[in-house]
Tab-separated table of C-alpha atoms in Angstrom:
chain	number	residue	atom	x	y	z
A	1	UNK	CA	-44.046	-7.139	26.430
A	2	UNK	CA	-43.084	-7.386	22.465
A	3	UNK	CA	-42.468	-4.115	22.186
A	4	UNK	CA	-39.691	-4.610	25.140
A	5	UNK	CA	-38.563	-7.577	23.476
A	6	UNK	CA	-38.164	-5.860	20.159
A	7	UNK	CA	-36.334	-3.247	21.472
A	8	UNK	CA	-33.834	-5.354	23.366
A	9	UNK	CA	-33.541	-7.462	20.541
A	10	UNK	CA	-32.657	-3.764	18.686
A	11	UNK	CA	-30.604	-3.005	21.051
A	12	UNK	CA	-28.538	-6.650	21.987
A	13	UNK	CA	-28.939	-8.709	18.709
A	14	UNK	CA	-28.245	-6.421	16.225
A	15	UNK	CA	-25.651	-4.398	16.757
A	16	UNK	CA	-24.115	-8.651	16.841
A	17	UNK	CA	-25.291	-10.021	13.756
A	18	UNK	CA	-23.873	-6.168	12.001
A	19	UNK	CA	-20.633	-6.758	14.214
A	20	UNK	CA	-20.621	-10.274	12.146
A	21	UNK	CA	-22.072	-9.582	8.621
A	22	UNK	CA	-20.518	-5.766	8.111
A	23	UNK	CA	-17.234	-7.417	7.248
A	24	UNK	CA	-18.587	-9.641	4.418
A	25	UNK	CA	-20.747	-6.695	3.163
A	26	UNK	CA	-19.402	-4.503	0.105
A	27	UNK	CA	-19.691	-0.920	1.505
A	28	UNK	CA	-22.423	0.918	-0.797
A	29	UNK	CA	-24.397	-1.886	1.065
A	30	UNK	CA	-23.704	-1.148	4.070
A	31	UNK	CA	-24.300	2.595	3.614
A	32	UNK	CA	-27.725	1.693	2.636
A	33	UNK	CA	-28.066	-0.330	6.005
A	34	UNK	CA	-27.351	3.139	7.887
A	35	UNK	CA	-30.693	4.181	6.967
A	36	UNK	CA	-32.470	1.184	8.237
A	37	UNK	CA	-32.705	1.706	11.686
A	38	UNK	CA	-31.417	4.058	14.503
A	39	UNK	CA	-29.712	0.607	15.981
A	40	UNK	CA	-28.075	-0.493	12.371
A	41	UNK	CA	-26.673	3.121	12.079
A	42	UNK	CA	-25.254	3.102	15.809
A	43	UNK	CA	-23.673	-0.455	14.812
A	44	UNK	CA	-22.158	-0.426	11.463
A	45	UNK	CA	-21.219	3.557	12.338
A	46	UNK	CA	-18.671	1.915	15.319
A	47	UNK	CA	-17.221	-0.722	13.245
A	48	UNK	CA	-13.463	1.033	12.242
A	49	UNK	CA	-12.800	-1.156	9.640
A	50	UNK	CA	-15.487	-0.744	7.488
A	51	UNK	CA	-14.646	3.380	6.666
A	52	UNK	CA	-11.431	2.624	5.996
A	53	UNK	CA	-12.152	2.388	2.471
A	54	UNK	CA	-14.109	4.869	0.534
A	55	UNK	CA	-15.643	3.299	-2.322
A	56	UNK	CA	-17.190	5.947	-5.619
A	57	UNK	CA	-16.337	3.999	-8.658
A	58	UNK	CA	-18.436	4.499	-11.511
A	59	UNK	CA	-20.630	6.631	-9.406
A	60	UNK	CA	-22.303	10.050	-10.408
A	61	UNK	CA	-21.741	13.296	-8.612
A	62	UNK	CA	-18.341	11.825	-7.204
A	63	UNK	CA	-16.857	14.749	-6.367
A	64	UNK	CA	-20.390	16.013	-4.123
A	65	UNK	CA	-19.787	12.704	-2.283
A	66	UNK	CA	-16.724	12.484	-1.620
A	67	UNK	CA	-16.661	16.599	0.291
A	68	UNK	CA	-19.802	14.958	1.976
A	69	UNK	CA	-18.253	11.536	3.768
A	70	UNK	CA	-14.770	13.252	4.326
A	71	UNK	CA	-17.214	15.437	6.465
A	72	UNK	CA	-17.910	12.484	8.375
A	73	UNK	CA	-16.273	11.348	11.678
A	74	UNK	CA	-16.682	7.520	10.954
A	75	UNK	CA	-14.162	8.303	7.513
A	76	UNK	CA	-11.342	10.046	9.650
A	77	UNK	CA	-8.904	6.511	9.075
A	78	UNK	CA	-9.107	6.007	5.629
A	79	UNK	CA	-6.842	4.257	3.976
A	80	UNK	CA	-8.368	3.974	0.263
A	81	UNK	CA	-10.365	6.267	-2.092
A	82	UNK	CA	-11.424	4.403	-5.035
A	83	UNK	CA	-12.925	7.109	-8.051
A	84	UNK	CA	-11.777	4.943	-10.645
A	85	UNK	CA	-13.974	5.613	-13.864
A	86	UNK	CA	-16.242	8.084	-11.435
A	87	UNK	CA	-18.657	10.720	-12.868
A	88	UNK	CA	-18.392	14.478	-12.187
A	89	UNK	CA	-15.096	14.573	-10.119
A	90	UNK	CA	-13.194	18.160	-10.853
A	91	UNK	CA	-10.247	20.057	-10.087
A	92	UNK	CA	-12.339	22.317	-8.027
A	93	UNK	CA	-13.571	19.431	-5.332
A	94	UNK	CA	-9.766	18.928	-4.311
A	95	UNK	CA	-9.398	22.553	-4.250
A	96	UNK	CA	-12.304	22.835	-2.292
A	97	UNK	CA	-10.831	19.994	0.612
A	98	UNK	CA	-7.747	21.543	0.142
A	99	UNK	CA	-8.710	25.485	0.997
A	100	UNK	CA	-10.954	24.386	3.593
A	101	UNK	CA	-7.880	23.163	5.613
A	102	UNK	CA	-9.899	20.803	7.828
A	103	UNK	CA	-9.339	17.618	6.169
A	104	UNK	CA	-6.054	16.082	5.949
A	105	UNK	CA	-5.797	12.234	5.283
A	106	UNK	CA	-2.798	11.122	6.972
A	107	UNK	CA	-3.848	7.338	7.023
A	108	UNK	CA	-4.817	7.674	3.129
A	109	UNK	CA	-2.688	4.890	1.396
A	110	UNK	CA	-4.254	4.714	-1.755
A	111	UNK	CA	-5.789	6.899	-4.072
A	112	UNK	CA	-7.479	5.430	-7.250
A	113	UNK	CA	-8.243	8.070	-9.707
A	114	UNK	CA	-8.403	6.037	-12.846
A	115	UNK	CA	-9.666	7.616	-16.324
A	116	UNK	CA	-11.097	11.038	-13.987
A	117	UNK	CA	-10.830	12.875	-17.156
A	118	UNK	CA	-11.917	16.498	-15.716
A	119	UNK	CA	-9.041	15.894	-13.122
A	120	UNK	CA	-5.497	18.293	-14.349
A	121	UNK	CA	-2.386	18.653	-12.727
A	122	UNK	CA	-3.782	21.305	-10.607
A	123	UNK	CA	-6.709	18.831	-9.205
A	124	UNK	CA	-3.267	15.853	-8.659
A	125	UNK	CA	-1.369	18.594	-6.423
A	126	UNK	CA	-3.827	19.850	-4.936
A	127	UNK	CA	-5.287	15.822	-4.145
A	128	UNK	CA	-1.515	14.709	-2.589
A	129	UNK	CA	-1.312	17.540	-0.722
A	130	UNK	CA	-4.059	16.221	0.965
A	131	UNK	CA	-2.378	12.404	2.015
A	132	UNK	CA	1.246	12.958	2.764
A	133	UNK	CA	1.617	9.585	3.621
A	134	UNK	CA	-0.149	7.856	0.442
A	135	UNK	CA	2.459	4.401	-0.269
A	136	UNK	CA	-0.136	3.892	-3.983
A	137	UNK	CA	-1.400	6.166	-6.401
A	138	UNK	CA	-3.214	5.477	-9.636
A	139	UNK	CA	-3.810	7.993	-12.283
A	140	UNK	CA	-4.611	5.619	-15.210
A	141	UNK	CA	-5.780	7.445	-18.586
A	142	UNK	CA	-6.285	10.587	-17.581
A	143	UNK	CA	-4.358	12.007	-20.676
A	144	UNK	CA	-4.310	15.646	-19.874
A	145	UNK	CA	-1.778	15.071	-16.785
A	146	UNK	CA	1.988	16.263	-17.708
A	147	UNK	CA	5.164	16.062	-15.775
A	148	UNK	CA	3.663	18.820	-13.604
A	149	UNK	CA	1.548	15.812	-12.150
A	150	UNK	CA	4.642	14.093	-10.853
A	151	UNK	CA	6.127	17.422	-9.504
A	152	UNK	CA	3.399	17.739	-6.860
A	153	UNK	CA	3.321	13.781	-6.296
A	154	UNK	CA	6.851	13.786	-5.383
A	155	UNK	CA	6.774	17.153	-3.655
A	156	UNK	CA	3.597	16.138	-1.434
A	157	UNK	CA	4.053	11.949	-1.231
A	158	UNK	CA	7.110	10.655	-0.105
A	159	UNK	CA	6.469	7.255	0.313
A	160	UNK	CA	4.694	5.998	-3.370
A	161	UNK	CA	5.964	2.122	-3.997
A	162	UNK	CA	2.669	1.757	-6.363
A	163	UNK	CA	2.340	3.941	-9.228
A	164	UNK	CA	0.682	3.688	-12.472
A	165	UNK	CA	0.631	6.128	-15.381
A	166	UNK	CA	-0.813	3.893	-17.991
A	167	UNK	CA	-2.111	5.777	-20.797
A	168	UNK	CA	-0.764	9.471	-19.149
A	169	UNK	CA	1.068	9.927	-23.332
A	170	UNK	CA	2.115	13.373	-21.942
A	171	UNK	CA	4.593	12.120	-19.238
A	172	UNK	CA	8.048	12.592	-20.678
A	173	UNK	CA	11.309	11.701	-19.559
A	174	UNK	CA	11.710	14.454	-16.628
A	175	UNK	CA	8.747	13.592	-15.376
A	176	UNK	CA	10.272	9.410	-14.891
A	177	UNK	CA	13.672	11.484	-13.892
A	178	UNK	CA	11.830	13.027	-10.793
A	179	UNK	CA	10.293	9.432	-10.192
A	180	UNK	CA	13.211	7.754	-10.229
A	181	UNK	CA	15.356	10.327	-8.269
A	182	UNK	CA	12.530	10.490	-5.470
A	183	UNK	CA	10.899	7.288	-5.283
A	184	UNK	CA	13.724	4.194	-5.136
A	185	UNK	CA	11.779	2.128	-2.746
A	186	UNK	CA	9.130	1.813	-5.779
A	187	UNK	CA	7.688	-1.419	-6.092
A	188	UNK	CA	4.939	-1.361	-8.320
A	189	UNK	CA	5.162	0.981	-11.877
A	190	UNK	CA	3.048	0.504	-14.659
A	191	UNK	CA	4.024	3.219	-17.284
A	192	UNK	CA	2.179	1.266	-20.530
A	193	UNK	CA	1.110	3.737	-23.794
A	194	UNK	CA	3.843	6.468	-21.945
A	195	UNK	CA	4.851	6.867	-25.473
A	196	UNK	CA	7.014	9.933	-25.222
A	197	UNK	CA	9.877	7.821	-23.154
A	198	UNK	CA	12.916	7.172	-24.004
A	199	UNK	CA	15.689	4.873	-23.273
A	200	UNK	CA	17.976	7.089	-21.302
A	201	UNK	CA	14.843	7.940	-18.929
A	202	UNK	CA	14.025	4.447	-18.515
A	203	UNK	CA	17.261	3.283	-17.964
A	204	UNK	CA	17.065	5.560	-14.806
A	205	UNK	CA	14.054	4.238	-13.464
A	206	UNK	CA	15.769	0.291	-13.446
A	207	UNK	CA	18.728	1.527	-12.320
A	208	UNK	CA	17.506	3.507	-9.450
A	209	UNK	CA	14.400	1.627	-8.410
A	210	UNK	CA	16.405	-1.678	-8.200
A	211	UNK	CA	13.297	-2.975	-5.521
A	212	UNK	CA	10.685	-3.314	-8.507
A	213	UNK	CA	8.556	-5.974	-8.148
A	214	UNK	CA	6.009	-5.032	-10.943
A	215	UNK	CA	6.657	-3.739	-14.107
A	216	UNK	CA	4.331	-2.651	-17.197
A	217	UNK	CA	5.396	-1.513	-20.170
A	218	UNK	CA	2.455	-2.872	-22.183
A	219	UNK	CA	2.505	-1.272	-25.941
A	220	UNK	CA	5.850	0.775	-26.358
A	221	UNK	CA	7.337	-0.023	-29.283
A	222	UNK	CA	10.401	2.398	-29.185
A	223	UNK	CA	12.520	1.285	-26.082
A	224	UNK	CA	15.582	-0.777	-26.748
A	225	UNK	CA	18.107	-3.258	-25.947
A	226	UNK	CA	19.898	-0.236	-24.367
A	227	UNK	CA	17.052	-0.262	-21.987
A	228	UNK	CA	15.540	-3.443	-21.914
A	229	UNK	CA	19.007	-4.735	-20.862
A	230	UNK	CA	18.687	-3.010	-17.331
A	231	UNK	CA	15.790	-4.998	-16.579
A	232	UNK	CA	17.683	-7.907	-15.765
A	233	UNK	CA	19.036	-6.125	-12.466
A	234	UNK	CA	15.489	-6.219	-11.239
A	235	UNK	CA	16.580	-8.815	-8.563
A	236	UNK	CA	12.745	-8.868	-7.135
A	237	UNK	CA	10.925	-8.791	-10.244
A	238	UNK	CA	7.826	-11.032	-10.310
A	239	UNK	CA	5.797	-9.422	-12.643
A	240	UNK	CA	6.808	-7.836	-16.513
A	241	UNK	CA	4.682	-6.756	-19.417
A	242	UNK	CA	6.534	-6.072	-22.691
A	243	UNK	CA	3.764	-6.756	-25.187
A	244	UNK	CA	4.708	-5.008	-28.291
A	245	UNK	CA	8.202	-4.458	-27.405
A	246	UNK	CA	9.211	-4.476	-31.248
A	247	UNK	CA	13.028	-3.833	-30.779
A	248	UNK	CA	13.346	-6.261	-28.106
A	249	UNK	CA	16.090	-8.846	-29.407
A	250	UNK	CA	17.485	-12.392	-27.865
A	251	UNK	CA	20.244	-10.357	-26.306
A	252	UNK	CA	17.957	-7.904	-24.500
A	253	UNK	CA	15.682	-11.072	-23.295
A	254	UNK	CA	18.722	-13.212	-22.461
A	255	UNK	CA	19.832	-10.136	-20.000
A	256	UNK	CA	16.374	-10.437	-18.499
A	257	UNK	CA	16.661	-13.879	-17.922
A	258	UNK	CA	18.450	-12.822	-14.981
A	259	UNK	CA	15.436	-11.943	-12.997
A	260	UNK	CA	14.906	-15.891	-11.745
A	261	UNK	CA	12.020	-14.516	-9.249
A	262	UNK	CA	10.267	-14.013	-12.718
A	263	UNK	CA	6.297	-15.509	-12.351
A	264	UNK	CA	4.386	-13.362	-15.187
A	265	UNK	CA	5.976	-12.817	-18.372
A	266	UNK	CA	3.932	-11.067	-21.785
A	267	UNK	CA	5.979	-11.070	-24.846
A	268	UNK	CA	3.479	-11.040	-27.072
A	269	UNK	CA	4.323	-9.802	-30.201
A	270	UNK	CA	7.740	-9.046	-29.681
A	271	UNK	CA	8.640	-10.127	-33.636
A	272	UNK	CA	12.309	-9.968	-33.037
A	273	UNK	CA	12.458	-12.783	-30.264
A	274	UNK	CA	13.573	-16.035	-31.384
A	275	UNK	CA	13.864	-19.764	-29.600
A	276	UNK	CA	17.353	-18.282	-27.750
A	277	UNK	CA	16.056	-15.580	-26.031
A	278	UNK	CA	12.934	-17.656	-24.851
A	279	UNK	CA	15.689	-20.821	-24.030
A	280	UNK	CA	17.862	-18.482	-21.882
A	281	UNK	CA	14.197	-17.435	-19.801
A	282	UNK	CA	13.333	-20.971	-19.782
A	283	UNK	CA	16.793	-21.679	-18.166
A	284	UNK	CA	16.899	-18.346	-15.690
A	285	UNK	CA	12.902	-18.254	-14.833
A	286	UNK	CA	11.849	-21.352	-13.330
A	287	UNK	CA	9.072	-19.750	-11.529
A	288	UNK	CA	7.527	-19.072	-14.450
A	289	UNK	CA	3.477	-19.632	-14.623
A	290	UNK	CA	2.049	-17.555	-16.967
A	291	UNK	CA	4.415	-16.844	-20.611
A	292	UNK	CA	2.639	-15.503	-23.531
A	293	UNK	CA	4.372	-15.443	-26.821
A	294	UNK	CA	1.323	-14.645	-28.839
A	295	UNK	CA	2.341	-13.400	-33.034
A	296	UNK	CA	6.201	-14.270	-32.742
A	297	UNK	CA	7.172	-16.303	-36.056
A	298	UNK	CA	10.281	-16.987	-34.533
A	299	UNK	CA	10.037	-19.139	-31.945
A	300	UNK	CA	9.737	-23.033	-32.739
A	301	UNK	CA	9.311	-26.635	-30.094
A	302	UNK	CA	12.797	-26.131	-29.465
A	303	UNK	CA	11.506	-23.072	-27.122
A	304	UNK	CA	8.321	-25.602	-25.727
A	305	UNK	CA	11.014	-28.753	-24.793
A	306	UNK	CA	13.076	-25.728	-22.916
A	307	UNK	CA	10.431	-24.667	-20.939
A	308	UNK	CA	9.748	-28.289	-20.312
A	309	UNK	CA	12.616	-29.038	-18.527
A	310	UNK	CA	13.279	-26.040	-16.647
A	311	UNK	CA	9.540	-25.105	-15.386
A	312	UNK	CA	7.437	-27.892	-15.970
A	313	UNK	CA	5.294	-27.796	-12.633
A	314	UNK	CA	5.391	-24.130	-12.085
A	315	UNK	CA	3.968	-23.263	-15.769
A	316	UNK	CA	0.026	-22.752	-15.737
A	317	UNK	CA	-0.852	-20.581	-18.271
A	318	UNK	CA	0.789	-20.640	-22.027
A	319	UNK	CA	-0.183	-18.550	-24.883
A	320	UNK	CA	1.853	-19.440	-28.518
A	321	UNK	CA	-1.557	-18.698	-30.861
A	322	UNK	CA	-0.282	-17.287	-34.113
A	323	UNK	CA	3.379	-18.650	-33.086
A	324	UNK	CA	3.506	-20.495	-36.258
A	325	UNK	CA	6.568	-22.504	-35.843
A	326	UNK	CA	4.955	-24.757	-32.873
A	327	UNK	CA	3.035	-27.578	-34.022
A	328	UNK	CA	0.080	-28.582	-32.092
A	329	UNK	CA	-0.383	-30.722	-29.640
A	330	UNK	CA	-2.898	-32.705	-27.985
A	331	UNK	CA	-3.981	-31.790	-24.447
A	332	UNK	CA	-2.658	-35.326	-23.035
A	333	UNK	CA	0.593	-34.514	-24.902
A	334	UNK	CA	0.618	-31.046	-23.057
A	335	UNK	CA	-0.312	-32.078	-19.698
A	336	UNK	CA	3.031	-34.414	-19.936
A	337	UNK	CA	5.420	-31.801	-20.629
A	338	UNK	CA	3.434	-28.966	-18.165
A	339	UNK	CA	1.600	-31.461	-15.644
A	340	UNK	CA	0.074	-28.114	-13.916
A	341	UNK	CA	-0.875	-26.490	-17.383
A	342	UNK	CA	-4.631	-25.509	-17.062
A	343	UNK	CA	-4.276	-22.705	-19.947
A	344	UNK	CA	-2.623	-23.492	-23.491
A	345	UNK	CA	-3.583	-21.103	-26.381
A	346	UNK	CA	-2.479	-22.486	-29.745
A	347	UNK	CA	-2.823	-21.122	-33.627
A	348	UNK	CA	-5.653	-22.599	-35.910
């Protein structure tokens, strides 16, 4: 009689409480569930959704692992392989997927290979060729990749509208030609320490990939106003990093003052802003909730009563430490001006 009743409680209950849990659980957990039981494995095995993701961050022998679950029917709908920061991931396991001509992820939408140092152009061509239909790929500081990178990204993946290059310093201004000529749907780009742009390629990008929503440009010092200027046709922009944007000027940050869908705005350390640039955002970006002029001498309370009046309850987070011109203020005195203010970073 128990033994009955544990099986049927095997075979009824559990595959419903993993129907119900498998959801909530992150998936190196649930891979460790497999194991448990020949009912747990039938279970969390059947449940779609949970293999849609493929999950080797930070893990050793990535590259092993990942030829081993793409060799498994429950990971034939992927949609996202995360390797970000993952050990022992090569050219040659890409190659290997790719010459065995038996695994092709159609559903693959994202593909995180952040900081995969061993990874070269010839590991990126031959890892799109595998997803033709990838919309976001992520190749953060891997500084070996060159313009060759974005030649078999734009050759293989057709539909990118997420794509991040931070910290790729060997990307030069063909490379952000064939990215702006291919990929004008592109929604998210984060291009921050791509120090071998120039103005002329950027100016390409924002005038070709007008549907930008995203936009990071964290430490470049050597753009323009020539460039920065185009930003302000970024109708859809929500998001824009310019931290350390040294020869951005009021007239370059009046221009962007255009782009009223504006939520996020870093100009830290941009020395050569003053209180009119920052007024004429104040007065075009009343979405604003986070603005971070962090180290700019030139900006006084003239910029604060702006601000005040034109995005008082959309403003949540406001960073003017080392801006030396604002006096400060007591958090009473801040709450009236920014009644939604929960984050106000002021100079010693």
């Amino acid at each position: 009689m128990a033994a009955a009743a544990d099986e049927a409680w095997c075979r009824e209950t559990v595959p419903r409480v993993m129907e119900l849990v498998s959801p909530r659980l992150p998936q190196r957990d649930a891979c460790a569930l497999l194991s448990v039981s020949p009912w747990c494995h039938r279970a969390l095995a059947a449940n779609p959704k949970l293999w849609e993701v493929l999950d080797l961050h930070e893990m050793k022998k990535a590259g092993e692992r990942l030829i081993s679950a793409l060799t498994l029917a429950r990971y034939r709908h992927l949609k996202v392989v995360n390797l970000e920061f993952a050990q022992d991931i090569e050219d040659r396991h890409f190659l290997h997927l790719k010459e065995t001509g038996a695994i092709l992820l159609e559903e693959l939408e994202l593909l995180n290979l952040n900081a995969c140092q061993k990874i070269s152009d010839t590991g990126i061509g031959a890892a799109t060729s595998l997803c033709p239909n990838l919309r976001a790929l992520s190749i953060y500081w891997i500084v070996g990749l060159t313009d060759a990178s974005i030649e078999h990204a734009v050759k293989n993946c057709k539909q990118i509208i997420d794509l991040n290059l931070s910290g790729c310093k060997n990307i030069s201004d063909r490379g952000i030609q064939l990215v702006a000529d291919n990929y004008q749907g592109l929604q998210k780009l984060d291009i921050t320490r791509c120090i071998k742009l120039t103005d002329d390629a950027l100016q390409k990008v924002l005038e070709k990939c007008s549907a930008l929503e995203s936009l990071n440009m964290y430490a470049l010092s050597s753009f323009t106003d020539k460039a920065y200027t185009k930003i302000g046709y970024l109708a859809n922009l929500t998001f824009l990093d310019l931290c350390g944007a040294q020869n951005l000027t009021d007239d370059g940050l009046s221009s962007i003052s255009r782009c009223g869908s504006l939520t996020y705005l870093n100009l830290s350390w941009c020395v050569r802003v003053t209180d009119v640039g920052v007024v004429a955002i104040a007065q075009g970006c009343r979405s604003l909730e986070l603005l971070s002029l962090f180290g700019i001498l030139g900006v006084t309370d003239a910029c604060l009563e702006a601000l005040s009046k034109s995005c008082p309850n959309s403003l949540t987070t406001l960073d003017v430490n080392g801006c030396t011109g604002i006096k400060r203020r007591s958090r009473d005195d801040l709450i009236q001006l920014f009644p939604r203010l929960s984050c106000f970073k002021v100079h010693s």
